[in-house]
Amino acid sequence: MHDCFLRIPRIVESGSSIPICKTEVVNNNLNPTWKPLCLSMQQFGSKDNPLIIECFDFNSSGKHSLIGKLQKSVADLEKLHEGKSGANLTITSHHGHKKVLKGELFVDLFCEKEQYCFLDYVSCGFELNFMVAVDFASSNGNPRNPDSLHYIDPSGQLNYYQKAIMEVGEVIQFYDFDRSFPAWVFGGKTFDGTISHCFNLNGSAGSFEVEGVEGIMSAYASALHNVTLARPMLFGQVIKTAAQIASQSVSYNSKKYFALLIITVGVLTDLQETKDALVKAFDLPLSILIGGVGGANFGQMEVLDADKGQRSESSTDRVATHDIVQFVPMRDIHGGQIYVVQAPLEELPGQFLTYMRCRDIKPRPLHEPKRLVLKHMYQLHKRSIYINMDTRWIGSNKV
């Protein structure tokens, strides 16, 4: 019994091939049906460009066995779908003889549609609203000591918190039209002496917004003189507050998407409450960027980030259907070759597009388009093809 998957390379002008996508593995099935593939024009070039569709038997060692392959263009696959016909796989022997197999590839679904890119939405008046939350837990160290993560160097050298605010905020502010940013503190004692897990960075009892990145930096420096670091360190309330703002915007303005930057030493005491808050927030126009500072073990942050396929699950067994969290250890960025802005913002355009596409929200042209600079964001080509395929074997010719 085979554990089959498909791999699709594109043939380039030199005659060599470049892999462009692959399916999941379907275990113990001689007639597998795979989930639909989405191919963009950037991947296949044109509908007439030849593609190689390879069917492999999966091996955990990485040495997968080729079952068979065929060469078809996207246009050919469309014809297979329209004709409800299959195409035989072939295998080449060690002697160079090509053998036609009894296994056939069928295209069960073929759909071509326009996919809008991030810039399409921005140019039509959609905006990213920046929010920030700063960890004031005592594990950061006394801000007056030079070894504290909150220490402000008189020479002007920025600490990790300041670097994250400046470098991420300066990019996102281009997409936030009023540049009024909600900013909070968590894990510290408030101005009246009580420990709070979400209070306003600027010390105001009424307004949680500050003006521009400079306003965040100024409020942060002021808070270090007026707020006492404390413990425990909890994420849940900050995420709930950000989610409430995002939820309120849905009812009156579908052109807003929110990005919450949480800067933290990363040692949570409310992991399950945080998961509950994330699961409730995943269907909102909200992404959460977590910047880890210091040398702590960020295992909990890796759990919240679903890059390894482990989706957050709430205490009521509800599972987030897609990833809204991006975690980046800031020490890895500043100590290596990765540009600081690229890493935290890498997944944001994709998360934005996932939200818009799942709700069929399309960009509508403005009468007077706003001129915005696209910085460190990534575009997707507009035309995409969705293909759903399966293989069927006739007779006993199974490799």
Coordinates of C-alpha atoms in Angstrom, one line a residue:
M1 CA 0.0 0.0 0.0
H2 CA 1.4 3.4 -0.9
D3 CA 1.6 6.7 0.9
C4 CA 1.2 9.0 -2.1
F5 CA 1.9 12.6 -2.8
L6 CA 2.3 14.8 -5.9
R7 CA 5.1 17.1 -6.7
I8 CA 4.9 19.6 -9.5
P9 CA 8.0 21.2 -11.1
R10 CA 7.9 23.7 -13.9
I11 CA 10.1 23.3 -17.0
V12 CA 12.2 26.5 -17.7
E13 CA 13.8 27.7 -20.9
S14 CA 17.1 25.9 -20.2
G15 CA 15.3 22.6 -20.0
S16 CA 15.7 22.1 -16.3
S17 CA 12.8 22.0 -13.9
I18 CA 12.0 24.1 -10.8
P19 CA 9.6 22.6 -8.1
I20 CA 6.6 25.0 -7.6
C21 CA 4.3 23.0 -5.3
K22 CA 3.4 19.7 -3.8
T23 CA 0.4 18.0 -2.2
E24 CA 0.0 16.5 1.2
V25 CA 0.7 12.8 1.7
V26 CA -2.4 10.5 1.5
N27 CA -1.6 7.4 3.5
N28 CA -2.4 3.7 2.6
N29 CA -4.4 4.5 -0.5
L30 CA -3.9 3.3 -4.0
N31 CA -6.5 5.7 -5.3
P32 CA -5.7 8.9 -3.4
T33 CA -7.6 12.2 -3.8
W34 CA -5.6 15.3 -2.7
K35 CA -6.7 18.6 -1.4
P36 CA -7.0 21.4 -4.0
L37 CA -3.8 23.1 -5.0
C38 CA -3.6 26.8 -5.6
L39 CA -1.1 27.8 -8.4
S40 CA -0.4 31.5 -9.1
M41 CA 0.7 32.8 -12.5
Q42 CA 4.0 33.7 -10.8
Q43 CA 4.5 29.9 -10.3
F44 CA 3.5 28.5 -13.7
G45 CA 4.2 31.5 -16.0
S46 CA 1.5 30.9 -18.6
K47 CA -1.2 28.3 -19.1
D48 CA 0.8 26.7 -21.9
N49 CA 4.1 26.3 -20.0
P50 CA 4.8 22.6 -19.5
L51 CA 4.6 21.2 -16.0
I52 CA 5.8 17.8 -14.7
I53 CA 3.4 16.1 -12.3
E54 CA 5.3 13.5 -10.3
C55 CA 3.6 10.9 -8.1
F56 CA 5.8 9.6 -5.2
D57 CA 5.5 7.0 -2.5
F58 CA 6.5 8.8 0.7
N59 CA 9.4 7.6 2.8
S60 CA 10.2 9.1 6.2
S61 CA 14.0 9.0 5.3
G62 CA 13.4 11.5 2.6
K63 CA 14.2 9.0 -0.2
H64 CA 10.8 9.0 -1.8
S65 CA 10.1 6.4 -4.5
L66 CA 8.8 7.7 -7.8
I67 CA 5.7 5.9 -8.8
G68 CA 5.1 7.6 -12.1
K69 CA 4.9 11.0 -13.8
L70 CA 3.4 12.9 -16.7
Q71 CA 3.9 16.2 -18.5
K72 CA 1.0 18.6 -18.9
S73 CA 0.5 22.3 -19.0
V74 CA -2.2 24.1 -17.0
A75 CA -4.2 24.3 -20.2
D76 CA -4.0 20.5 -20.6
L77 CA -5.2 20.0 -17.0
E78 CA -8.1 22.2 -17.7
K79 CA -9.0 20.1 -20.8
L80 CA -8.8 16.9 -18.6
H81 CA -11.2 18.4 -16.2
E82 CA -13.6 19.5 -19.0
G83 CA -13.5 16.1 -20.6
K84 CA -13.7 14.2 -17.4
S85 CA -10.8 12.1 -18.7
G86 CA -7.6 10.8 -17.1
A87 CA -4.0 10.9 -18.2
N88 CA -1.7 7.9 -17.7
L89 CA 1.3 8.1 -15.6
T90 CA 4.6 6.8 -17.1
I91 CA 7.9 5.5 -15.6
T92 CA 11.2 5.3 -17.3
S93 CA 13.3 2.1 -16.7
H94 CA 17.0 1.9 -16.0
H95 CA 17.5 1.1 -19.7
G96 CA 15.7 4.3 -20.7
H97 CA 12.5 2.7 -21.9
K98 CA 9.3 4.6 -21.0
K99 CA 6.5 2.4 -19.7
V100 CA 2.9 3.6 -19.7
L101 CA 1.2 2.6 -16.4
K102 CA -2.4 1.8 -15.8
G103 CA -2.6 4.4 -13.2
E104 CA -4.4 7.6 -14.4
L105 CA -4.4 11.2 -13.1
F106 CA -7.8 12.9 -13.0
V107 CA -8.6 16.5 -12.4
D108 CA -11.7 16.7 -10.3
L109 CA -11.8 20.5 -10.0
F110 CA -10.3 23.3 -12.0
C111 CA -11.1 26.9 -11.1
E112 CA -9.4 30.1 -12.3
K113 CA -10.1 33.3 -10.5
E114 CA -8.6 36.7 -9.8
Q115 CA -6.7 37.0 -6.5
Y116 CA -6.1 40.5 -5.2
C117 CA -2.8 41.3 -3.6
F118 CA -2.0 43.3 -0.5
L119 CA -1.3 46.4 -2.4
D120 CA -4.6 46.2 -4.2
Y121 CA -6.4 46.6 -0.9
V122 CA -4.1 49.3 0.5
S123 CA -4.5 51.4 -2.7
C124 CA -8.3 51.1 -2.3
G125 CA -8.4 52.6 1.2
F126 CA -7.8 49.5 3.4
E127 CA -5.5 50.2 6.3
L128 CA -3.4 48.4 9.0
N129 CA -4.0 49.8 12.5
F130 CA -1.0 49.4 14.7
M131 CA -1.3 48.5 18.4
V132 CA 1.5 47.7 20.8
A133 CA 1.8 46.1 24.3
V134 CA 4.9 46.3 26.4
D135 CA 6.0 43.7 29.0
F136 CA 6.6 45.3 32.4
A137 CA 7.1 42.1 34.3
S138 CA 9.8 42.1 36.9
S139 CA 11.8 39.5 35.0
N140 CA 13.0 42.3 32.7
G141 CA 15.2 43.6 35.6
N142 CA 15.3 47.0 37.3
P143 CA 15.2 49.7 34.5
R144 CA 17.8 51.7 36.4
N145 CA 20.4 48.9 36.0
P146 CA 22.4 48.7 32.7
D147 CA 21.8 44.9 32.5
S148 CA 18.0 45.5 32.5
L149 CA 16.1 44.9 29.2
H150 CA 14.3 48.2 29.9
Y151 CA 17.5 50.2 30.6
I152 CA 17.5 53.4 28.6
D153 CA 21.1 54.2 27.6
P154 CA 22.1 57.8 28.1
S155 CA 24.2 57.6 24.9
G156 CA 21.0 57.1 22.9
Q157 CA 21.5 53.4 22.0
L158 CA 18.1 51.8 21.8
N159 CA 17.2 48.8 24.0
Y160 CA 15.3 45.8 22.4
Y161 CA 11.9 47.2 23.3
Q162 CA 12.7 50.5 21.7
K163 CA 14.2 48.8 18.6
A164 CA 11.0 46.7 18.1
I165 CA 8.7 49.7 18.5
M166 CA 10.7 51.9 16.2
E167 CA 11.5 49.4 13.4
V168 CA 8.1 47.6 13.2
G169 CA 6.0 50.7 14.0
E170 CA 7.8 52.9 11.3
V171 CA 6.7 50.3 8.6
I172 CA 3.1 49.8 9.7
Q173 CA 2.5 53.5 10.3
F174 CA 2.5 53.9 6.5
Y175 CA -0.7 51.9 6.3
D176 CA -2.4 53.6 9.3
F177 CA -4.0 56.8 8.1
D178 CA -4.5 58.7 11.4
R179 CA -1.4 57.3 13.0
S180 CA -3.1 57.2 16.4
F181 CA -1.9 53.9 18.1
P182 CA -3.3 52.1 21.0
A183 CA -0.5 51.3 23.5
W184 CA -0.6 49.3 26.6
V185 CA 1.5 47.9 29.5
F186 CA 1.0 44.5 31.1
G187 CA 2.7 42.9 34.1
G188 CA 3.4 46.1 36.0
K189 CA 1.9 48.1 38.9
T190 CA -0.4 50.9 37.7
F191 CA -0.1 54.5 38.7
D192 CA -2.4 53.8 41.7
G193 CA -0.3 50.9 42.9
T194 CA -2.4 47.9 41.7
I195 CA -1.1 45.2 39.4
S196 CA -2.7 45.3 36.0
H197 CA -2.4 43.1 33.0
C198 CA -3.5 45.7 30.5
F199 CA -3.4 49.5 31.3
N200 CA -2.6 52.5 29.1
L201 CA 1.1 53.1 28.4
N202 CA 0.5 56.9 28.5
G203 CA -0.9 56.8 32.0
S204 CA -4.2 58.3 31.0
A205 CA -7.3 56.9 32.6
G206 CA -9.4 57.6 29.5
S207 CA -7.4 57.5 26.2
F208 CA -5.2 54.5 25.3
E209 CA -4.0 56.1 22.0
V210 CA -0.7 57.9 21.4
E211 CA 0.3 59.9 18.4
G212 CA 2.7 58.2 16.1
V213 CA 5.7 56.0 16.8
E214 CA 7.3 59.0 18.6
G215 CA 4.3 59.1 20.9
I216 CA 4.8 55.4 21.8
M217 CA 8.5 56.0 22.4
S218 CA 7.8 59.0 24.7
A219 CA 5.1 57.2 26.6
Y220 CA 7.3 54.2 27.1
A221 CA 10.2 56.3 28.5
S222 CA 7.8 58.1 30.8
A223 CA 6.2 54.8 32.0
L224 CA 9.6 53.5 33.1
H225 CA 9.8 56.3 35.6
N226 CA 6.2 55.9 36.8
V227 CA 5.3 52.2 36.6
T228 CA 6.8 49.6 38.9
L229 CA 7.7 46.2 37.3
A230 CA 5.8 43.3 38.9
R231 CA 4.6 39.8 38.3
P232 CA 2.9 37.6 37.1
M233 CA 3.1 38.1 33.4
L234 CA -0.2 37.5 31.5
F235 CA -1.1 37.9 27.8
G236 CA -4.8 37.1 27.9
Q237 CA -6.2 40.5 28.8
V238 CA -4.1 42.4 26.2
I239 CA -5.2 40.1 23.4
K240 CA -8.9 40.3 24.6
T241 CA -8.6 44.2 24.6
A242 CA -7.1 44.2 21.1
A243 CA -9.7 41.7 19.9
Q244 CA -12.5 43.9 21.3
I245 CA -11.3 46.9 19.3
A246 CA -11.0 44.7 16.1
S247 CA -14.5 43.3 16.7
Q248 CA -16.1 46.7 17.1
S249 CA -14.6 47.8 13.8
V250 CA -16.1 44.9 11.9
S251 CA -19.7 46.3 12.3
Y252 CA -19.0 49.7 10.9
N253 CA -15.7 49.5 8.8
S254 CA -14.6 46.5 6.9
K255 CA -11.5 48.3 5.6
K256 CA -9.6 48.1 8.9
Y257 CA -7.2 45.3 9.8
F258 CA -5.3 45.4 13.1
A259 CA -1.7 44.3 14.0
L260 CA -0.9 44.0 17.7
L261 CA 2.8 44.0 18.5
I262 CA 3.5 42.3 21.9
I263 CA 7.1 42.8 23.1
T264 CA 7.9 40.4 25.9
V265 CA 10.5 38.3 27.8
G266 CA 8.2 35.4 27.0
V267 CA 7.5 33.6 30.3
L268 CA 3.7 33.2 30.5
T269 CA 1.7 32.2 33.5
D270 CA -1.6 32.1 31.6
L271 CA -0.8 29.9 28.6
Q272 CA -4.3 28.4 28.4
E273 CA -6.1 31.7 28.9
T274 CA -3.9 33.1 26.1
K275 CA -4.9 30.2 23.8
D276 CA -8.5 30.8 24.6
A277 CA -8.2 34.5 23.7
L278 CA -6.3 33.6 20.5
V279 CA -9.0 31.1 19.4
K280 CA -11.7 33.7 20.0
A281 CA -9.7 36.2 17.9
F282 CA -8.8 34.2 14.9
D283 CA -11.9 35.1 12.9
L284 CA -11.4 38.8 13.5
P285 CA -9.3 41.3 11.4
L286 CA -6.3 40.9 13.7
S287 CA -2.8 39.6 13.5
I288 CA -0.5 39.3 16.6
L289 CA 3.2 39.9 16.2
I290 CA 5.3 38.7 19.3
G291 CA 8.8 40.0 19.7
G292 CA 10.8 38.0 22.2
V293 CA 13.5 39.9 24.1
G294 CA 16.3 38.6 26.3
G295 CA 17.6 35.1 26.7
A296 CA 14.6 33.3 28.2
N297 CA 13.3 30.0 26.9
F298 CA 10.7 30.9 24.3
G299 CA 9.0 27.5 24.2
Q300 CA 5.6 28.9 25.1
M301 CA 5.8 31.5 22.3
E302 CA 6.6 28.8 19.8
V303 CA 3.5 27.0 21.0
L304 CA 1.4 30.1 20.3
D305 CA 2.9 30.5 16.8
A306 CA 1.3 27.8 14.6
D307 CA 4.2 27.6 12.0
K308 CA 4.8 24.0 13.0
G309 CA 1.2 23.0 12.3
Q310 CA 0.0 22.9 15.9
R311 CA -3.1 25.1 16.0
S312 CA -4.1 26.8 19.3
E313 CA -6.9 24.9 21.0
S314 CA -9.2 26.5 23.6
S315 CA -10.3 25.0 26.9
T316 CA -13.6 24.2 25.2
D317 CA -11.9 22.2 22.4
R318 CA -12.4 24.9 19.8
V319 CA -9.4 25.0 17.4
A320 CA -8.1 28.1 15.4
T321 CA -8.5 27.3 11.7
H322 CA -5.6 29.5 10.6
D323 CA -2.6 31.2 12.1
I324 CA -2.8 34.8 13.3
V325 CA 0.4 34.8 15.4
Q326 CA 4.0 35.4 14.3
F327 CA 6.7 35.0 16.9
V328 CA 10.2 36.2 16.4
P329 CA 13.1 36.1 18.9
M330 CA 14.6 39.6 18.6
R331 CA 18.0 38.3 19.7
D332 CA 18.2 36.1 16.6
I333 CA 17.4 39.1 14.3
H334 CA 19.9 41.6 15.8
G335 CA 22.5 39.0 16.3
G336 CA 22.3 37.6 12.8
Q337 CA 21.8 38.6 9.2
I338 CA 18.0 38.9 9.1
Y339 CA 16.7 42.4 8.6
V340 CA 14.8 43.3 11.8
V341 CA 11.6 44.4 10.0
Q342 CA 11.4 41.5 7.6
A343 CA 11.0 38.8 10.2
P344 CA 8.1 40.1 12.4
L345 CA 6.2 41.3 9.3
E346 CA 6.8 38.3 7.1
E347 CA 3.5 36.6 7.6
L348 CA 1.3 39.7 8.0
P349 CA 0.3 40.3 4.4
G350 CA -0.7 36.6 4.0
Q351 CA -2.8 36.7 7.2
F352 CA -4.4 39.9 6.0
L353 CA -5.2 38.3 2.6
T354 CA -6.5 35.1 4.3
Y355 CA -9.0 37.2 6.3
M356 CA -10.2 39.2 3.3
R357 CA -10.5 36.2 0.9
C358 CA -12.3 34.0 3.5
R359 CA -15.0 36.7 3.8
D360 CA -15.0 37.5 0.1
I361 CA -14.1 41.1 0.8
K362 CA -12.9 42.7 -2.4
P363 CA -11.0 46.0 -2.8
R364 CA -13.2 48.8 -4.3
P365 CA -11.4 51.6 -6.1
L366 CA -11.3 55.0 -4.5
H367 CA -12.3 58.1 -6.4
E368 CA -8.9 59.6 -5.3
P369 CA -6.5 56.7 -4.6
K370 CA -4.1 57.4 -1.7
R371 CA -0.4 57.4 -2.5
L372 CA 1.3 55.0 -0.1
V373 CA 4.8 53.6 -0.1
L374 CA 5.0 49.8 0.0
K375 CA 7.9 48.9 2.4
H376 CA 9.0 45.4 3.3
M377 CA 5.6 43.8 2.3
Y378 CA 5.2 41.0 -0.2
Q379 CA 2.9 40.9 -3.2
L380 CA 1.0 38.0 -4.8
H381 CA 0.2 37.8 -8.5
K382 CA -3.5 38.2 -9.2
R383 CA -4.4 35.2 -11.4
S384 CA -4.5 31.9 -9.6
I385 CA -5.6 28.4 -10.5
Y386 CA -7.2 25.9 -8.1
I387 CA -6.8 22.3 -9.1
N388 CA -8.0 19.2 -7.3
M389 CA -6.5 15.9 -8.5
D390 CA -6.7 12.2 -7.8
T391 CA -5.2 9.0 -9.2
R392 CA -7.0 5.8 -10.1
W393 CA -5.4 2.4 -11.0
I394 CA -7.0 0.0 -13.4
G395 CA -6.0 -3.7 -13.3
S396 CA -2.9 -4.9 -11.4
N397 CA -0.3 -2.6 -12.8
K398 CA 0.6 -0.9 -9.4
V399 CA 4.2 0.1 -9.0

